[in-house]
XYZ file of C-alpha atoms in Angstrom:
369
model
C 102.121 82.201 91.020
C 98.508 80.670 91.751
C 95.151 81.388 90.419
C 94.282 85.219 90.795
C 92.703 85.904 94.293
C 90.339 88.596 94.090
C 87.781 90.321 91.736
C 89.403 93.122 90.498
C 87.422 96.412 88.920
C 89.412 99.423 88.373
C 87.623 102.340 89.838
C 86.956 105.487 87.875
C 88.887 103.992 85.075
C 87.229 106.106 82.247
C 87.987 109.236 84.300
C 91.430 108.513 85.115
C 92.153 107.881 81.309
C 90.413 110.997 80.247
C 92.668 113.090 82.876
C 95.846 111.542 81.906
C 95.434 111.698 78.323
C 96.749 115.124 77.635
C 99.907 114.164 79.410
C 100.698 110.923 78.059
C 99.117 111.439 74.303
C 101.824 113.955 73.393
C 104.235 113.466 70.619
C 107.303 110.990 71.397
C 107.975 108.764 73.931
C 106.077 109.520 77.298
C 106.557 107.960 81.035
C 103.804 107.097 83.370
C 103.902 105.791 86.889
C 101.441 103.622 88.571
C 102.367 104.213 92.252
C 99.914 101.662 93.389
C 99.917 98.910 90.543
C 97.782 96.294 92.143
C 96.348 93.933 89.826
C 97.282 96.304 86.872
C 93.687 97.186 85.605
C 94.456 100.763 85.457
C 98.074 100.328 83.870
C 96.630 98.008 81.223
C 94.225 100.576 80.049
C 96.772 103.325 80.012
C 99.088 101.089 77.813
C 96.360 100.012 75.425
C 95.263 103.635 75.121
C 98.913 105.023 74.518
C 101.327 102.806 72.335
C 104.299 105.489 72.864
C 103.911 105.422 76.858
C 106.522 103.776 79.014
C 104.930 102.297 82.307
C 106.659 102.207 85.722
C 104.787 100.286 88.205
C 105.250 100.117 91.935
C 103.999 97.977 94.493
C 104.879 96.731 97.717
C 102.908 93.296 97.333
C 104.822 90.699 95.876
C 101.722 88.682 95.087
C 100.237 91.560 93.318
C 103.249 92.098 91.297
C 103.141 88.730 89.962
C 100.036 88.732 88.631
C 100.411 92.208 87.214
C 103.674 91.039 85.390
C 101.666 88.126 83.925
C 98.851 90.324 82.933
C 101.055 92.970 81.215
C 103.201 90.438 79.534
C 102.294 91.547 75.988
C 103.862 94.954 76.934
C 107.058 93.556 78.506
C 109.182 95.929 76.269
C 107.910 99.022 77.696
C 107.258 98.142 81.352
C 109.144 98.300 84.406
C 107.690 96.617 87.326
C 109.348 97.265 90.753
C 108.740 95.880 94.142
C 108.571 99.365 96.169
C 106.608 101.558 98.022
C 105.242 104.776 96.442
C 107.592 106.954 98.799
C 110.369 105.212 97.181
C 109.608 106.838 93.749
C 112.755 109.089 93.487
C 115.112 106.362 94.039
C 113.229 104.104 91.475
C 113.319 106.767 88.692
C 117.146 107.395 89.380
C 118.007 103.592 89.186
C 115.967 103.235 85.953
C 117.295 106.394 84.442
C 114.247 108.678 84.231
C 114.964 112.377 85.389
C 111.419 113.035 84.992
C 107.699 111.545 83.909
C 104.588 112.834 82.274
C 101.566 110.801 84.213
C 101.364 109.602 87.772
C 98.258 107.828 89.192
C 97.844 106.796 93.063
C 94.997 104.373 93.633
C 95.189 104.362 97.740
C 94.179 102.026 100.093
C 93.680 98.273 100.212
C 93.568 96.432 96.647
C 90.983 93.866 95.869
C 93.817 91.217 96.073
C 94.393 91.616 99.546
C 90.559 91.971 100.540
C 89.646 88.942 98.903
C 92.504 86.729 100.145
C 91.440 85.221 103.647
C 94.542 84.553 104.644
C 96.226 88.056 104.365
C 93.506 89.187 107.471
C 92.525 92.578 105.965
C 88.798 91.779 106.086
C 86.701 91.633 109.374
C 84.240 89.417 107.469
C 86.250 86.518 107.307
C 88.409 84.553 110.297
C 92.077 84.828 109.199
C 95.676 85.289 111.105
C 96.016 89.183 111.990
C 98.674 89.864 109.481
C 97.486 92.901 107.158
C 101.014 93.629 105.628
C 100.673 94.958 102.054
C 104.010 93.542 101.776
C 104.403 90.152 103.432
C 108.304 90.010 103.589
C 108.860 92.963 105.858
C 107.469 94.851 108.694
C 105.456 94.350 111.692
C 101.871 92.516 111.673
C 98.498 93.674 112.820
C 98.781 90.896 115.645
C 102.005 92.393 117.197
C 100.203 95.820 116.967
C 97.165 94.371 118.929
C 99.274 92.364 121.376
C 102.171 94.705 122.249
C 100.902 98.276 121.888
C 99.914 100.133 125.269
C 96.652 101.454 125.742
C 97.302 104.951 124.868
C 99.339 104.020 121.802
C 96.511 101.597 120.497
C 93.742 103.991 121.378
C 95.779 107.030 119.377
C 96.019 104.473 116.484
C 92.265 103.920 116.171
C 91.240 107.216 117.085
C 93.768 109.016 114.754
C 93.505 106.635 111.778
C 90.156 105.049 112.202
C 88.380 108.060 113.224
C 86.822 105.715 115.920
C 84.945 107.548 118.658
C 85.024 104.892 120.873
C 88.829 104.140 120.573
C 89.529 104.090 124.216
C 86.708 101.366 124.916
C 88.035 99.280 122.236
C 91.464 99.388 123.483
C 90.398 98.382 126.959
C 88.646 95.501 125.791
C 91.706 94.431 123.694
C 94.012 94.644 126.562
C 91.837 92.838 128.874
C 91.297 89.978 126.385
C 95.155 90.013 125.779
C 95.943 89.181 129.488
C 93.832 86.209 128.848
C 95.600 85.063 125.761
C 97.405 86.281 122.607
C 94.834 87.643 119.948
C 95.458 86.062 116.711
C 92.345 85.722 115.080
C 90.812 88.472 112.851
C 87.067 87.256 113.688
C 87.904 87.382 117.395
C 88.973 90.922 117.128
C 86.066 92.005 115.284
C 83.851 90.432 117.979
C 86.115 92.388 120.603
C 85.129 95.833 118.579
C 81.601 94.974 118.113
C 81.174 94.223 121.811
C 82.996 97.100 122.824
C 80.690 99.685 120.617
C 77.180 100.802 122.247
C 74.380 98.873 120.605
C 72.922 102.072 119.204
C 75.959 103.099 117.325
C 76.148 99.511 115.948
C 72.995 99.958 114.023
C 74.632 102.456 111.520
C 77.577 103.234 109.871
C 78.332 99.551 108.442
C 80.501 97.034 110.219
C 81.400 98.020 113.649
C 84.902 96.820 113.106
C 85.367 98.536 109.814
C 87.339 101.813 111.462
C 89.378 99.457 113.718
C 90.423 97.466 110.630
C 91.136 100.159 108.681
C 93.325 102.232 111.637
C 95.119 98.868 112.068
C 96.122 98.504 108.456
C 97.206 101.904 108.123
C 99.479 101.530 111.111
C 100.979 98.259 110.016
C 101.805 99.821 106.513
C 102.405 103.231 107.696
C 100.541 104.422 104.616
C 99.938 107.867 105.867
C 103.696 108.694 106.342
C 104.605 107.201 103.089
C 101.622 109.390 101.282
C 102.850 112.494 102.932
C 106.208 111.939 101.414
C 105.493 110.672 98.021
C 102.802 113.193 96.874
C 105.255 116.075 96.944
C 108.024 114.004 95.379
C 105.813 112.953 92.577
C 104.933 116.668 91.856
C 108.405 117.344 91.607
C 109.200 114.738 89.009
C 106.382 115.895 86.696
C 107.553 117.394 83.475
C 105.460 120.575 82.487
C 102.032 119.759 81.362
C 102.422 116.363 83.167
C 99.395 114.997 85.269
C 99.046 113.491 88.463
C 95.598 111.565 89.449
C 94.874 110.656 93.074
C 92.313 108.217 94.129
C 91.585 108.051 97.732
C 89.108 106.185 100.121
C 88.860 108.013 103.375
C 89.128 111.547 104.776
C 92.871 111.367 105.823
C 93.969 110.418 102.276
C 92.067 112.793 100.849
C 93.140 115.573 103.336
C 97.000 114.902 102.592
C 96.312 115.115 99.012
C 94.560 118.009 99.153
C 97.029 120.182 101.088
C 99.728 118.814 98.969
C 98.269 120.032 95.953
C 96.771 123.462 97.716
C 100.624 124.297 98.208
C 101.411 124.008 94.308
C 98.458 125.822 93.006
C 98.650 129.205 95.058
C 100.910 132.163 94.353
C 103.236 132.806 97.013
C 103.985 136.504 95.822
C 102.390 139.679 97.328
C 98.950 139.911 96.157
C 99.015 143.561 95.074
C 102.052 143.343 92.694
C 101.295 143.900 89.059
C 103.375 140.959 88.155
C 104.452 137.555 89.325
C 107.670 137.614 90.751
C 109.702 134.793 89.562
C 109.688 131.791 91.360
C 106.462 133.076 93.267
C 103.834 131.682 91.121
C 101.686 128.763 91.069
C 103.336 125.709 89.542
C 100.375 123.609 89.093
C 96.519 123.952 88.218
C 93.945 121.798 89.704
C 91.708 119.813 86.971
C 88.604 119.482 88.980
C 86.875 121.774 91.377
C 87.394 119.951 94.754
C 87.013 116.091 95.047
C 85.226 114.331 92.417
C 82.843 111.611 93.335
C 81.615 108.484 91.607
C 78.367 108.500 89.754
C 75.576 105.947 90.790
C 76.404 103.857 87.613
C 79.971 103.351 88.950
C 79.095 102.339 92.316
C 76.479 99.972 91.076
C 79.055 98.118 88.794
C 81.575 98.570 91.359
C 80.750 98.980 95.031
C 83.999 99.401 96.268
C 84.164 102.684 94.432
C 81.615 104.171 96.756
C 84.011 106.025 99.032
C 86.496 107.256 96.298
C 87.571 110.826 95.996
C 89.495 111.783 93.037
C 91.787 114.806 92.636
C 93.959 115.700 89.968
C 96.573 118.420 88.889
C 98.719 119.296 86.085
C 102.057 121.111 86.270
C 102.341 124.533 84.705
C 104.676 126.152 82.501
C 106.245 129.018 84.954
C 106.657 131.669 82.213
C 103.011 131.236 80.838
C 101.307 131.079 84.181
C 103.579 134.318 85.294
C 102.072 135.886 81.950
C 98.602 134.613 82.926
C 98.757 136.286 86.078
C 99.836 139.817 84.499
C 97.111 139.534 82.008
C 94.389 139.029 84.887
C 95.843 141.904 86.729
C 95.827 144.406 83.858
C 92.169 143.520 83.268
C 91.317 143.813 87.074
C 93.066 147.150 86.741
C 90.752 148.235 83.866
C 87.848 147.204 85.787
C 88.595 149.096 88.700
C 89.405 152.254 86.351
C 85.984 151.895 84.747
C 84.412 152.273 88.280
C 86.173 155.646 88.709
C 83.838 158.684 87.799
C 84.152 159.761 84.051
C 85.900 156.613 82.870
C 84.492 153.488 80.927
C 80.717 152.811 79.505
C 78.624 149.774 79.018
C 80.212 148.000 76.022
C 83.590 149.600 76.411
C 87.011 147.729 76.570
C 86.818 148.018 80.328
C 83.132 146.580 80.350
C 83.245 144.257 83.213
C 80.842 141.844 81.098
C 83.679 141.200 79.182
C 86.213 138.276 79.719
C 90.191 138.505 79.855
C 91.212 137.953 76.119
C 93.375 134.989 77.311
C 90.636 132.981 78.356
C 92.637 132.277 81.868
C 90.382 131.598 84.813
C 91.517 131.365 88.586
C 93.802 129.042 89.817
C 91.022 126.905 91.214
C 89.012 126.117 88.468
C 89.501 122.915 86.714
C 88.506 120.824 83.865
C 85.613 119.079 85.677
C 83.773 122.330 86.409
């Protein structure tokens, strides 16, 4: 392992620690998974804050794992660093002998190491071979995608994964260029993209090649397919009171996260029943209303945090959640009865200005509200 390549500033570090603390700070040994270990900034802070926590760190990038292992060497007796993608979490836990976990963090997207290492081919601002693999030991490269995909497939990748309005034009330019010779340079690809986008559209939205490079990176690493499988698997592995925090950097990641959480925080039982049917209640609660955005100070200190969206959730005790809904339903019935002729009066037990005695709110409320 050589010198560290890349400047690593953990995104929303204090907020992540705050959200994970109730799950990891419980009595006894707790288990935390950093599903995207990277250069271990978040992981190091968790280990420092929670001396009784065991860390399982996953990363597909062998170079990142080597740096993380050196950084976390002083915690060697309570870390497991694994060369794996986050959708392999169930297999990793089985192999290590852990049936459940207490916390998990996903810090999605490309890492500082990958962006700042010019030979990795992730950055459109630097000339490099078109690689873009997070795991350089396996898989197809961006060069293979650019030079072998048919026009419809290439345009689909750019349109869906990059949300690129000019996907068809860019794909046509790539096809024409590769007929003259194989495209191997990130700088040449960036120039092709710039030339394909009308001048008025190039004046806003950052570098013209940003969306194309994002799309190719997602395609090369199968990021969305892995995330779609990983999120429900991670939620299933959390203990009661366990918490998951997800940092997303573009709308596709955030949409998958939102959908995975929405499926767990809603009741699946009939809405008019006075009690929650066993197995039909919500199994998680959101810890913030919607996605949390970075503050101005965070972005000023770390410009790569500008696009981050944070979502978090906590696993519920099914019986406590069922009782909570029962109490809320009784309260709603009291309020409804108060509006009937001859019932209720201001200040009575059915006064709608009072609140349920258990302090429970809706499933959509969270700690960040």
